[in-house]
Coordinates of C-alpha atoms in Angstrom, one line a residue:
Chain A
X1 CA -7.8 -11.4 0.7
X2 CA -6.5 -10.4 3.9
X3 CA -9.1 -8.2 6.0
X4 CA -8.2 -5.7 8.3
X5 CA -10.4 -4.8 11.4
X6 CA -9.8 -1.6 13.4
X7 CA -10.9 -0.4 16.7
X8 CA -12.9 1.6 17.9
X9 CA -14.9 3.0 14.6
X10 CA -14.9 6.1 16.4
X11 CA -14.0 8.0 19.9
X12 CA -13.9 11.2 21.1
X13 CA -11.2 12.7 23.4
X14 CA -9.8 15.7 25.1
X15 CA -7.3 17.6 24.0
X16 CA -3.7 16.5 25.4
X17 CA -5.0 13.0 25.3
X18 CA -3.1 9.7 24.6
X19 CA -5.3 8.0 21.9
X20 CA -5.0 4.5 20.5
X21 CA -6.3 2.7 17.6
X22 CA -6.0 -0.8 17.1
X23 CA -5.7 -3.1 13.7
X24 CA -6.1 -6.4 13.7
X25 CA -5.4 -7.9 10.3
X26 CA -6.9 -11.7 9.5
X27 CA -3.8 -13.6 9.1
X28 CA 0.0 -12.9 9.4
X29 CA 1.3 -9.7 7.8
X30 CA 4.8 -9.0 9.1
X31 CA 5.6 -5.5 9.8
X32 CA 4.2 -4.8 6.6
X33 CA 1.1 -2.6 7.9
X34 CA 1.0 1.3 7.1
X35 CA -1.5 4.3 8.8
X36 CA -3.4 7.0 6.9
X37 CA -4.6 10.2 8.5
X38 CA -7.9 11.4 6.2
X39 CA -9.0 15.4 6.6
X40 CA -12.9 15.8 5.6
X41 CA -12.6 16.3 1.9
X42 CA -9.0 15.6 1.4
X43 CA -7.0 12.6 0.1
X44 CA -5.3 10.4 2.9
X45 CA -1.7 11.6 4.1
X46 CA 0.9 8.5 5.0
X47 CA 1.7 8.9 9.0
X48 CA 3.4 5.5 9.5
X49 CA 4.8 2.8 7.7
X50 CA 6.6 -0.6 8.0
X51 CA 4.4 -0.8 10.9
X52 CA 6.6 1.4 13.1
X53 CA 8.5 3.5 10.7
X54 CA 7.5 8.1 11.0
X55 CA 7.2 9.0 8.2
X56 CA 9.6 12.4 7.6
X57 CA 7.9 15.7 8.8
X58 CA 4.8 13.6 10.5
X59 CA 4.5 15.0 14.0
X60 CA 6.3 12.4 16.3
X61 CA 3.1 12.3 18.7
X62 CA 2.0 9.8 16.2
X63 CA 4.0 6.5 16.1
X64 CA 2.9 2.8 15.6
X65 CA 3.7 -0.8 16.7
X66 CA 2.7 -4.3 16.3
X67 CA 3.7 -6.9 14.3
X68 CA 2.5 -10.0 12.8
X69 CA -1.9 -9.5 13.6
X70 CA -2.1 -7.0 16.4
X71 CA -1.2 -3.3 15.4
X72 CA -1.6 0.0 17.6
X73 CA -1.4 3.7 16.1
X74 CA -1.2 5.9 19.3
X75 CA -1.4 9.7 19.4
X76 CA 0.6 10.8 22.4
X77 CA -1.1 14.1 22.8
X78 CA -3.9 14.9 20.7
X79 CA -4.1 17.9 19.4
X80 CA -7.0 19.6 17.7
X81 CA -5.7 19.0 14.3
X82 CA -5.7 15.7 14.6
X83 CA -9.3 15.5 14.0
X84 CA -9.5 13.1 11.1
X85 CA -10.3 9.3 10.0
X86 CA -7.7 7.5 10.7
X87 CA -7.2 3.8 8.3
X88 CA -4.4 1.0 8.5
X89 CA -3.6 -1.0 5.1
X90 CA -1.9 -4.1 4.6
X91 CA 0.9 -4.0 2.1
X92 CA 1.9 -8.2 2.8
X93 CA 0.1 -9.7 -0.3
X94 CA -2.6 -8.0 -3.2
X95 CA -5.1 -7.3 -3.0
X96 CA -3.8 -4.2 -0.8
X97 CA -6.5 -3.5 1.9
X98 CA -7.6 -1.0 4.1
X99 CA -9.1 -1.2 7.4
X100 CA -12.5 0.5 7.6
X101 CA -11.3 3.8 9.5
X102 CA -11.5 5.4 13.1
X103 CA -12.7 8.6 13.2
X104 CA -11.2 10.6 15.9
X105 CA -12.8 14.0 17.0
X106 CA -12.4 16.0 20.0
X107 CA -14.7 15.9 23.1
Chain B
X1 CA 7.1 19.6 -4.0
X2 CA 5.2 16.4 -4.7
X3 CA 1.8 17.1 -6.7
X4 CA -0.2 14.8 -8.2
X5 CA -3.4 16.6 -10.3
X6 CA -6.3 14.4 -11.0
X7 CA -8.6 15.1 -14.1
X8 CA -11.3 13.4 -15.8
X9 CA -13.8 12.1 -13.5
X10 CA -17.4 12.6 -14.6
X11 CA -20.9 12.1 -14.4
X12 CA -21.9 8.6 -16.8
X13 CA -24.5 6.1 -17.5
X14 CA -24.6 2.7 -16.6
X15 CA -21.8 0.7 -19.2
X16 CA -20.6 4.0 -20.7
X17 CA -16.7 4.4 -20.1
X18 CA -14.5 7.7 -18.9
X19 CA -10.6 8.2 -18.8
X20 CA -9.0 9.7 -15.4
X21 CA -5.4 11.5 -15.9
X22 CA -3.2 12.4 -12.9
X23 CA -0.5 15.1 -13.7
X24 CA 2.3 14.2 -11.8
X25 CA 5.3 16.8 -10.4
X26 CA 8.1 17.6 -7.9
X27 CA 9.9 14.5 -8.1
X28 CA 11.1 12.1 -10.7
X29 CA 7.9 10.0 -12.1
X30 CA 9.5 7.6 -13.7
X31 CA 11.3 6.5 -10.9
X32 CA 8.0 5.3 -9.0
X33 CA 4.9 2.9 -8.6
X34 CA 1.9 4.6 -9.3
X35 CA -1.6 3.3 -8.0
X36 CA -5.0 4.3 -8.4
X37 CA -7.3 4.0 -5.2
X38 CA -10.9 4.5 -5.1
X39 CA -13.0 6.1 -2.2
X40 CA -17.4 5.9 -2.2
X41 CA -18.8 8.8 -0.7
X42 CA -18.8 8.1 2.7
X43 CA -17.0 4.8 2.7
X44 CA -13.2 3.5 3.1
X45 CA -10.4 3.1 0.5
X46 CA -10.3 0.1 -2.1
X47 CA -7.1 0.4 -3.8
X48 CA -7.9 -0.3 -7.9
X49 CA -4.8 -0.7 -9.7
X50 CA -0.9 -0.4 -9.7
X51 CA 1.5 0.1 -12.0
X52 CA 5.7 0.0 -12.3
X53 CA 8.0 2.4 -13.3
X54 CA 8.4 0.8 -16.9
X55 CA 4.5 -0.5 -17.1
X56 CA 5.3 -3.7 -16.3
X57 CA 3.9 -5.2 -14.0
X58 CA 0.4 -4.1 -13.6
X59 CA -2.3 -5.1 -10.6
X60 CA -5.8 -4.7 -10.6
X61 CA -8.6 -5.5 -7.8
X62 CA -10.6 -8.1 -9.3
X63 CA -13.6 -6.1 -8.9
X64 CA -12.3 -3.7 -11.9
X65 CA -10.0 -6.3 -14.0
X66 CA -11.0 -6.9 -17.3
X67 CA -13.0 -3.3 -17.3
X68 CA -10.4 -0.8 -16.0
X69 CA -6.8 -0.5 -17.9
X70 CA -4.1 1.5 -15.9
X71 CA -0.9 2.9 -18.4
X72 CA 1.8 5.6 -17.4
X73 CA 3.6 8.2 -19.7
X74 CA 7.1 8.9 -18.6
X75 CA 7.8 11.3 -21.2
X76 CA 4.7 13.3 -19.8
X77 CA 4.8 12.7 -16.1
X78 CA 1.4 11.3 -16.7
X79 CA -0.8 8.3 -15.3
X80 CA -4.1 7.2 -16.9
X81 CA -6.9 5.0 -15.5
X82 CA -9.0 3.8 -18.7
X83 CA -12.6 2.6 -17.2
X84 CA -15.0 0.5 -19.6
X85 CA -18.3 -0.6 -19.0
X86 CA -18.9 1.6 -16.0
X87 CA -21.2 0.4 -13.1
X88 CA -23.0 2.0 -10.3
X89 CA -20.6 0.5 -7.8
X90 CA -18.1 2.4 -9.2
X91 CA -18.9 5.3 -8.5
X92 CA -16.3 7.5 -6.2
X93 CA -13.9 9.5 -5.3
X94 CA -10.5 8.3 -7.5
X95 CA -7.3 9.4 -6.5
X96 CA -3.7 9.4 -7.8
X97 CA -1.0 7.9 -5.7
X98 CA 2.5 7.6 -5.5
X99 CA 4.0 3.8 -4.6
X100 CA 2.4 0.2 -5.0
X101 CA 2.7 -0.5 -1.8
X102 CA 2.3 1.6 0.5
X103 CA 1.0 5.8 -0.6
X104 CA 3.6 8.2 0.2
X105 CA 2.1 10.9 -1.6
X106 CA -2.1 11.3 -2.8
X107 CA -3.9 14.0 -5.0
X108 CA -7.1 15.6 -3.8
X109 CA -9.1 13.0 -6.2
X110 CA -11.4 13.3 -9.0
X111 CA -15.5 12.4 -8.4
X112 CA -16.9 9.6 -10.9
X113 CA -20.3 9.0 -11.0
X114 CA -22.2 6.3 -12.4
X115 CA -26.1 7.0 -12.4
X116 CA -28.9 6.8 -15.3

């Protein structure tokens, strides 16, 4: 199975910030890499996929880059809503995996 | 709108077995991969099982396969996650989602519990 790794597990940041989280998956995926924005007892809500691709009505502070092992979410400005867990997941071969999550809050 | 409407998840013992439903609406269910993915408290996302619009095919982790057996209803607008001989690592948050690749749309999950 292809593991993901993400970086850093956690930071705090002012508000207006530029933030970025990095995934690093174990081998080779493509562009085929998708980020998840998780609220504190909600279900995960789709910000990015095909590694680059906003998803319709996501904020456009968020986009996403990378291809092949190396993969960046950045948050242009951060704004207080944006305090969540943030995962990437690999959608290149099954099993599908998740990275283990950054949680972003604000300083 | 999208809305997907978990149901089912309990509190069981050890090898018992529970059935999780997820009401879909707001767009055409038949037309879409549906997954389950699975969330311990506290932990990160393991994504279960997938199935296509017509049924066929069907994925499962191999942490669930040969226990867990996904199944859709078109008719309904319905997807079921059958889960047999239930173990303590399997207890968490389940939720609905829409694609079986990447999740375009999630419910607000269902809590299963596995504890004596």
């Amino acid at each position: 199975a292809i593991q993901l790794t993400q970086s850093p597990s956690s930071l705090s940041a002012s508000v207006g910030d530029r933030v970025t989280i990095t995934c690093r998956a174990s081998q080779g995926i493509g562009s085929n890499l998708a980020w998840y924005q998780q609220k504190p007892g909600k279900g995960p809500n789709l910000l990015i996929y095909d590694a680059s691709s906003l998803k319709s009505g996501v904020p456009s502070r968020f986009s996403g880059s990378g291809s092949g092992t190396d993969f960046t979410l950045t948050i242009s400005s951060l704004q207080p809503e944006d305090v969540a867990t943030y995962f990437c997941q690999q959608f290149n071969s099954y099993p599908l995996t998740f990275g283990p999550g950054t949680k972003v809050d604000i300083k | 709108q999208v809305q997907l409407v978990e149901s089912g998840g309990d509190l069981v013992k050890p090898g018992g077995s529970l059935r999780l439903s997820c009401a879909a609406s707001g767009f055409s269910f038949s037309d879409y991969y549906m997954s389950w993915v699975r969330q311990a408290p506290g932990k990160g996302l393991e994504w279960v099982s997938y199935i296509s619009e017509s049924g066929r095919p069907i994925y499962y982790a191999d942490s669930v396969k040969g226990r867990f057996t996904i199944s859709r209803d078109n008719a309904k607008d319905s997807l079921y996650l059958e889960m047999n001989n239930l173990r303590a690592e399997d207890s968490a948050i389940y939720y609905c989602a829409r694609g079986g690749s990447w999740v375009d749309y999630w419910g607000q999950g269902t809590l299963v519990t596995v504890s004596s």
